[in-house]
Amino acid sequence: MKDVETRPKKYEWVLILAIFLATLPLIIGFGLLMLSSFSKDMVTNFDLKSFQPTIENWINVFRGKLAITGGVRVNMVRIIINTLIVALGVSGLVTLISVMSGYALSRMDFKGRKWMIVSLMLLHAFPGVALIVGVYLLYRISFPEQQNLVRLYSFIYVIFARAALEVPMSVWLMKGFFDTIPWEFEWSGIIDGASRITVWRKIMLPLVKPGILAVALFAFLAGWQDIIYVRTFLIDQTLATFIEANIEAEYTHMPLIAAAGTLYLLPTIIFFLTAQQILLRGYSGGIKG
């Protein structure tokens, strides 16, 4: 049986062409969006005559000016900070739970372990939309009476709710990384008198840094891109809900929204351009289980 590397190069070109054709609509869509963000008018077709270069859209976005005629302003810096709070909160919570749970499932034998491992993938298969009714009921039941706590509560709740959707897959990935580390590394620390927690913190965690980074990046993007849970539970706006709320507003200058959309896409684009090796190691490390 031939391996992938030994196949004729013509098959590689066919695969590359198929991938290119499949992603071409996305590339065109993102390209037109970026062009529109630097144009006085929206560039919605292949006629580049409508492209009139300008940086006013980006200046107005950071000023919070949504209409070229003035009068409509938002605190864009606050919206970006809100998005970062959710994304970093989800990333930190998911990473913390994953590195502890992944280690326990990989190294410890306890009752219900096999059932828990199988259920992780089943939980990951549940769509977030299907769970939102139950999550909303919990949100209303635990809603604070003090008005000064409502905003803080909404941030905490949306972070925990969104993180819960990412935990199953992240735990599975971290378990795969811990599985690849030989037991000798761990036993050497225990023989030297270190506690299990010390071994986990000083020996095991440095060995799974690629996995930790991959999980943290995946979770950050999940929090940054979320719109359903943020729109349902968060009182303040993020970039996702801001763009959604203004995309069809009569007063909105659409190239300004194109600039906001490009700003919203930047972390994702930078992530996939700079972290390809981390992604590959993350997926391959998480397969073993």
Short mmCIF file of C-alpha atoms in Angstrom, two decimals:
data_model
loop_
_atom_site.label_atom_id
_atom_site.label_comp_id
_atom_site.label_asym_id
_atom_site.label_seq_id
_atom_site.Cartn_x
_atom_site.Cartn_y
_atom_site.Cartn_z
CA MET A 1 0.00 0.00 0.00
CA LYS A 2 1.49 3.34 -1.09
CA ASP A 3 2.01 6.07 1.45
CA VAL A 4 0.86 9.61 0.79
CA GLU A 5 4.43 10.81 0.20
CA THR A 6 5.04 8.23 -2.55
CA ARG A 7 2.02 9.12 -4.67
CA PRO A 8 2.54 10.94 -7.98
CA LYS A 9 2.68 14.70 -7.73
CA LYS A 10 -0.30 15.09 -10.05
CA TYR A 11 -2.55 13.86 -7.23
CA GLU A 12 -1.10 16.52 -4.95
CA TRP A 13 -1.98 19.22 -7.46
CA VAL A 14 -5.51 17.85 -7.74
CA LEU A 15 -5.88 18.03 -3.96
CA ILE A 16 -4.45 21.55 -3.82
CA LEU A 17 -6.79 22.66 -6.61
CA ALA A 18 -9.82 21.12 -4.89
CA ILE A 19 -8.96 22.87 -1.60
CA PHE A 20 -8.43 26.16 -3.43
CA LEU A 21 -11.78 25.95 -5.24
CA ALA A 22 -13.57 25.02 -2.02
CA THR A 23 -12.11 28.03 -0.16
CA LEU A 24 -12.34 30.48 -3.08
CA PRO A 25 -15.77 31.90 -2.06
CA LEU A 26 -14.44 32.62 1.43
CA ILE A 27 -11.28 34.23 0.07
CA ILE A 28 -13.33 36.42 -2.27
CA GLY A 29 -15.74 37.38 0.51
CA PHE A 30 -12.95 38.31 2.94
CA GLY A 31 -11.10 40.17 0.18
CA LEU A 32 -14.13 42.28 -0.73
CA LEU A 33 -14.77 43.00 2.95
CA MET A 34 -11.22 44.26 3.46
CA LEU A 35 -11.33 46.35 0.28
CA SER A 36 -14.62 47.89 1.40
CA SER A 37 -13.12 48.82 4.76
CA PHE A 38 -10.60 51.01 2.90
CA SER A 39 -13.09 52.41 0.37
CA LYS A 40 -15.62 55.25 0.37
CA ASP A 41 -18.24 52.86 -1.04
CA MET A 42 -18.85 49.15 -0.60
CA VAL A 43 -17.05 46.89 -3.06
CA THR A 44 -19.63 44.18 -3.68
CA ASN A 45 -18.61 42.83 -7.07
CA PHE A 46 -15.54 42.34 -9.23
CA ASP A 47 -15.77 45.86 -10.65
CA LEU A 48 -12.95 47.59 -8.81
CA LYS A 49 -14.05 50.97 -10.15
CA SER A 50 -16.18 51.32 -7.03
CA PHE A 51 -13.02 51.08 -4.90
CA GLN A 52 -12.10 54.59 -3.74
CA PRO A 53 -9.18 54.34 -1.29
CA THR A 54 -9.53 56.03 2.09
CA ILE A 55 -8.59 55.40 5.73
CA GLU A 56 -11.47 57.49 7.08
CA ASN A 57 -13.51 54.35 7.80
CA TRP A 58 -10.91 53.05 10.26
CA ILE A 59 -10.48 56.46 11.88
CA ASN A 60 -14.24 56.78 12.34
CA VAL A 61 -14.55 53.24 13.70
CA PHE A 62 -12.06 53.91 16.48
CA ARG A 63 -13.80 57.21 17.14
CA GLY A 64 -17.07 55.31 17.47
CA LYS A 65 -18.66 57.24 14.61
CA LEU A 66 -21.15 55.06 12.75
CA ALA A 67 -22.60 57.61 10.33
CA ILE A 68 -20.66 59.93 8.03
CA THR A 69 -23.23 62.65 8.75
CA GLY A 70 -22.44 62.51 12.50
CA GLY A 71 -24.78 62.24 15.45
CA VAL A 72 -24.42 58.50 16.08
CA ARG A 73 -21.47 57.54 18.25
CA VAL A 74 -20.49 54.53 20.33
CA ASN A 75 -17.60 53.77 22.64
CA MET A 76 -15.67 51.43 20.35
CA VAL A 77 -12.78 51.05 22.79
CA ARG A 78 -15.24 49.81 25.41
CA ILE A 79 -16.73 47.33 22.92
CA ILE A 80 -13.27 45.97 22.05
CA ILE A 81 -12.45 45.67 25.76
CA ASN A 82 -15.72 43.80 26.35
CA THR A 83 -14.81 41.36 23.57
CA LEU A 84 -11.35 40.83 25.06
CA ILE A 85 -12.79 40.25 28.54
CA VAL A 86 -15.07 37.49 27.25
CA ALA A 87 -12.37 35.92 25.04
CA LEU A 88 -9.65 35.98 27.70
CA GLY A 89 -12.08 34.79 30.38
CA VAL A 90 -13.18 31.82 28.30
CA SER A 91 -9.57 31.03 27.38
CA GLY A 92 -8.31 31.15 30.96
CA LEU A 93 -11.17 29.09 32.39
CA VAL A 94 -11.06 26.43 29.67
CA THR A 95 -7.27 26.11 29.90
CA LEU A 96 -7.29 25.76 33.69
CA ILE A 97 -9.99 23.07 33.68
CA SER A 98 -8.47 21.23 30.72
CA VAL A 99 -4.92 20.90 32.05
CA MET A 100 -6.20 19.53 35.36
CA SER A 101 -8.92 17.26 33.97
CA GLY A 102 -6.77 16.03 31.09
CA TYR A 103 -4.03 15.03 33.51
CA ALA A 104 -6.47 13.23 35.82
CA LEU A 105 -8.04 11.26 32.96
CA SER A 106 -4.65 10.37 31.53
CA ARG A 107 -2.83 9.37 34.71
CA MET A 108 -5.39 8.34 37.33
CA ASP A 109 -7.69 5.34 37.46
CA PHE A 110 -11.01 6.02 39.20
CA LYS A 111 -14.58 4.79 39.04
CA GLY A 112 -16.42 6.05 35.97
CA ARG A 113 -13.23 7.07 34.15
CA LYS A 114 -14.00 5.20 30.92
CA TRP A 115 -17.58 6.48 30.89
CA MET A 116 -16.32 10.03 31.38
CA ILE A 117 -13.85 9.73 28.50
CA VAL A 118 -16.59 8.56 26.14
CA SER A 119 -19.05 11.18 27.35
CA LEU A 120 -16.58 13.99 26.60
CA MET A 121 -17.01 13.54 22.87
CA LEU A 122 -20.77 13.13 23.23
CA LEU A 123 -20.97 16.40 25.15
CA HIS A 124 -18.88 18.11 22.48
CA ALA A 125 -21.41 16.98 19.86
CA PHE A 126 -24.26 18.90 21.54
CA PRO A 127 -24.83 22.23 19.73
CA GLY A 128 -24.84 25.30 21.92
CA VAL A 129 -28.17 26.45 20.50
CA ALA A 130 -29.88 23.28 21.74
CA LEU A 131 -28.71 23.98 25.30
CA ILE A 132 -29.50 27.67 25.40
CA VAL A 133 -33.03 27.26 26.86
CA GLY A 134 -31.77 25.39 29.91
CA VAL A 135 -28.82 27.75 30.27
CA TYR A 136 -31.20 30.72 30.12
CA LEU A 137 -33.39 29.26 32.88
CA LEU A 138 -30.33 28.95 35.13
CA TYR A 139 -29.43 32.52 34.21
CA ARG A 140 -32.80 33.85 35.33
CA ILE A 141 -32.91 31.76 38.51
CA SER A 142 -29.52 33.01 39.69
CA PHE A 143 -30.06 36.62 38.57
CA PRO A 144 -28.84 39.02 41.31
CA GLU A 145 -31.17 41.49 42.97
CA GLN A 146 -28.54 44.22 43.33
CA GLN A 147 -28.45 46.32 40.17
CA ASN A 148 -24.78 47.18 40.59
CA LEU A 149 -23.92 43.47 40.28
CA VAL A 150 -25.96 42.82 37.13
CA ARG A 151 -23.26 43.85 34.64
CA LEU A 152 -20.53 41.88 36.44
CA TYR A 153 -22.87 38.90 36.71
CA SER A 154 -23.61 38.94 32.97
CA PHE A 155 -19.90 38.86 32.14
CA ILE A 156 -19.19 36.01 34.57
CA TYR A 157 -22.18 34.00 33.40
CA VAL A 158 -21.46 34.29 29.66
CA ILE A 159 -17.80 33.32 30.27
CA PHE A 160 -18.78 30.21 32.22
CA ALA A 161 -21.57 29.28 29.79
CA ARG A 162 -19.36 29.64 26.70
CA ALA A 163 -16.43 27.89 28.38
CA ALA A 164 -18.65 24.91 29.19
CA LEU A 165 -19.10 24.29 25.46
CA GLU A 166 -15.33 24.23 24.89
CA VAL A 167 -14.29 22.15 27.90
CA PRO A 168 -15.13 18.63 26.55
CA MET A 169 -12.98 18.91 23.42
CA SER A 170 -10.22 20.76 25.25
CA VAL A 171 -10.03 18.11 27.99
CA TRP A 172 -9.81 15.42 25.29
CA LEU A 173 -6.96 17.28 23.59
CA MET A 174 -5.03 17.72 26.84
CA LYS A 175 -5.54 14.06 27.74
CA GLY A 176 -3.97 13.14 24.41
CA PHE A 177 -0.93 15.29 25.14
CA PHE A 178 -0.46 13.83 28.62
CA ASP A 179 -0.79 10.32 27.14
CA THR A 180 2.26 10.93 24.95
CA ILE A 181 4.54 11.59 27.96
CA PRO A 182 6.30 8.45 29.31
CA TRP A 183 5.56 7.48 32.89
CA GLU A 184 9.29 7.58 33.72
CA PHE A 185 9.28 11.38 33.78
CA GLU A 186 6.55 11.42 36.40
CA TRP A 187 7.86 8.56 38.54
CA SER A 188 11.32 10.14 38.71
CA GLY A 189 9.82 13.19 40.39
CA ILE A 190 7.70 11.12 42.78
CA ILE A 191 10.71 8.99 43.77
CA ASP A 192 12.63 12.18 44.55
CA GLY A 193 9.93 13.07 47.07
CA ALA A 194 7.82 15.53 45.06
CA SER A 195 4.05 15.52 45.55
CA ARG A 196 1.66 14.69 42.72
CA ILE A 197 0.68 18.35 42.41
CA THR A 198 4.36 19.41 42.25
CA VAL A 199 5.07 16.81 39.58
CA TRP A 200 2.06 18.01 37.59
CA ARG A 201 3.07 21.67 37.88
CA LYS A 202 6.86 21.50 37.47
CA ILE A 203 7.40 18.43 35.29
CA MET A 204 4.27 17.63 33.31
CA LEU A 205 3.03 21.11 32.38
CA PRO A 206 6.31 22.23 30.75
CA LEU A 207 6.24 19.07 28.62
CA VAL A 208 2.75 19.81 27.26
CA LYS A 209 3.22 23.51 26.52
CA PRO A 210 2.18 23.11 22.84
CA GLY A 211 -1.09 21.53 23.95
CA ILE A 212 -1.76 24.22 26.54
CA LEU A 213 -1.12 26.94 23.97
CA ALA A 214 -3.35 25.24 21.39
CA VAL A 215 -6.22 24.87 23.88
CA ALA A 216 -5.83 28.47 25.05
CA LEU A 217 -5.91 29.77 21.46
CA PHE A 218 -8.92 27.67 20.48
CA ALA A 219 -10.82 28.85 23.55
CA PHE A 220 -9.84 32.49 22.97
CA LEU A 221 -11.22 32.38 19.43
CA ALA A 222 -14.41 30.70 20.67
CA GLY A 223 -14.99 33.53 23.13
CA TRP A 224 -13.99 36.21 20.62
CA GLN A 225 -16.32 34.90 17.91
CA ASP A 226 -19.32 33.95 20.03
CA ILE A 227 -22.54 35.77 19.25
CA ILE A 228 -25.44 33.58 20.47
CA TYR A 229 -24.49 33.38 24.15
CA VAL A 230 -23.13 36.93 24.23
CA ARG A 231 -26.29 38.31 22.68
CA THR A 232 -28.51 36.34 25.07
CA PHE A 233 -26.76 36.92 28.38
CA LEU A 234 -24.34 39.85 28.13
CA ILE A 235 -25.71 43.31 28.86
CA ASP A 236 -22.84 45.13 27.13
CA GLN A 237 -21.96 44.80 23.46
CA THR A 238 -19.04 42.95 21.92
CA LEU A 239 -17.76 43.33 18.37
CA ALA A 240 -19.97 40.47 17.19
CA THR A 241 -23.22 41.89 18.59
CA PHE A 242 -22.22 45.44 17.61
CA ILE A 243 -21.80 44.46 13.96
CA GLU A 244 -25.02 42.45 13.98
CA ALA A 245 -27.02 45.31 15.53
CA ASN A 246 -25.78 47.92 13.06
CA ILE A 247 -25.45 46.02 9.80
CA GLU A 248 -29.00 46.88 8.71
CA ALA A 249 -29.44 50.19 10.52
CA GLU A 250 -30.50 53.04 8.25
CA TYR A 251 -28.03 55.53 9.68
CA THR A 252 -25.00 53.22 9.37
CA HIS A 253 -22.39 53.86 6.72
CA MET A 254 -21.65 50.33 5.49
CA PRO A 255 -17.90 50.81 4.81
CA LEU A 256 -17.60 51.67 8.52
CA ILE A 257 -19.18 48.32 9.38
CA ALA A 258 -16.82 46.67 6.88
CA ALA A 259 -13.91 48.18 8.81
CA ALA A 260 -15.39 46.93 12.10
CA GLY A 261 -15.86 43.48 10.51
CA THR A 262 -12.25 43.42 9.35
CA LEU A 263 -11.13 44.40 12.86
CA TYR A 264 -13.27 41.56 14.19
CA LEU A 265 -11.57 39.09 11.82
CA LEU A 266 -8.00 40.17 12.53
CA PRO A 267 -7.34 37.87 15.53
CA THR A 268 -8.62 34.87 13.58
CA ILE A 269 -6.52 35.69 10.51
CA ILE A 270 -3.37 36.36 12.55
CA PHE A 271 -3.97 33.19 14.56
CA PHE A 272 -4.23 30.89 11.55
CA LEU A 273 -1.28 32.51 9.77
CA THR A 274 1.10 32.30 12.72
CA ALA A 275 -0.02 29.19 14.61
CA GLN A 276 -0.30 26.52 11.92
CA GLN A 277 2.26 24.25 13.58
CA ILE A 278 0.53 24.62 16.94
CA LEU A 279 -2.77 23.65 15.33
CA LEU A 280 -1.25 20.54 13.76
CA ARG A 281 0.42 19.50 17.01
CA GLY A 282 -2.77 20.24 18.92
CA TYR A 283 -4.92 18.03 16.73
CA SER A 284 -2.34 15.23 16.46
CA GLY A 285 -1.61 15.28 20.18
CA GLY A 286 -5.29 15.14 21.05
CA ILE A 287 -6.04 12.14 18.86
CA LYS A 288 -4.33 9.66 21.15
CA GLY A 289 -6.66 8.49 23.86
#
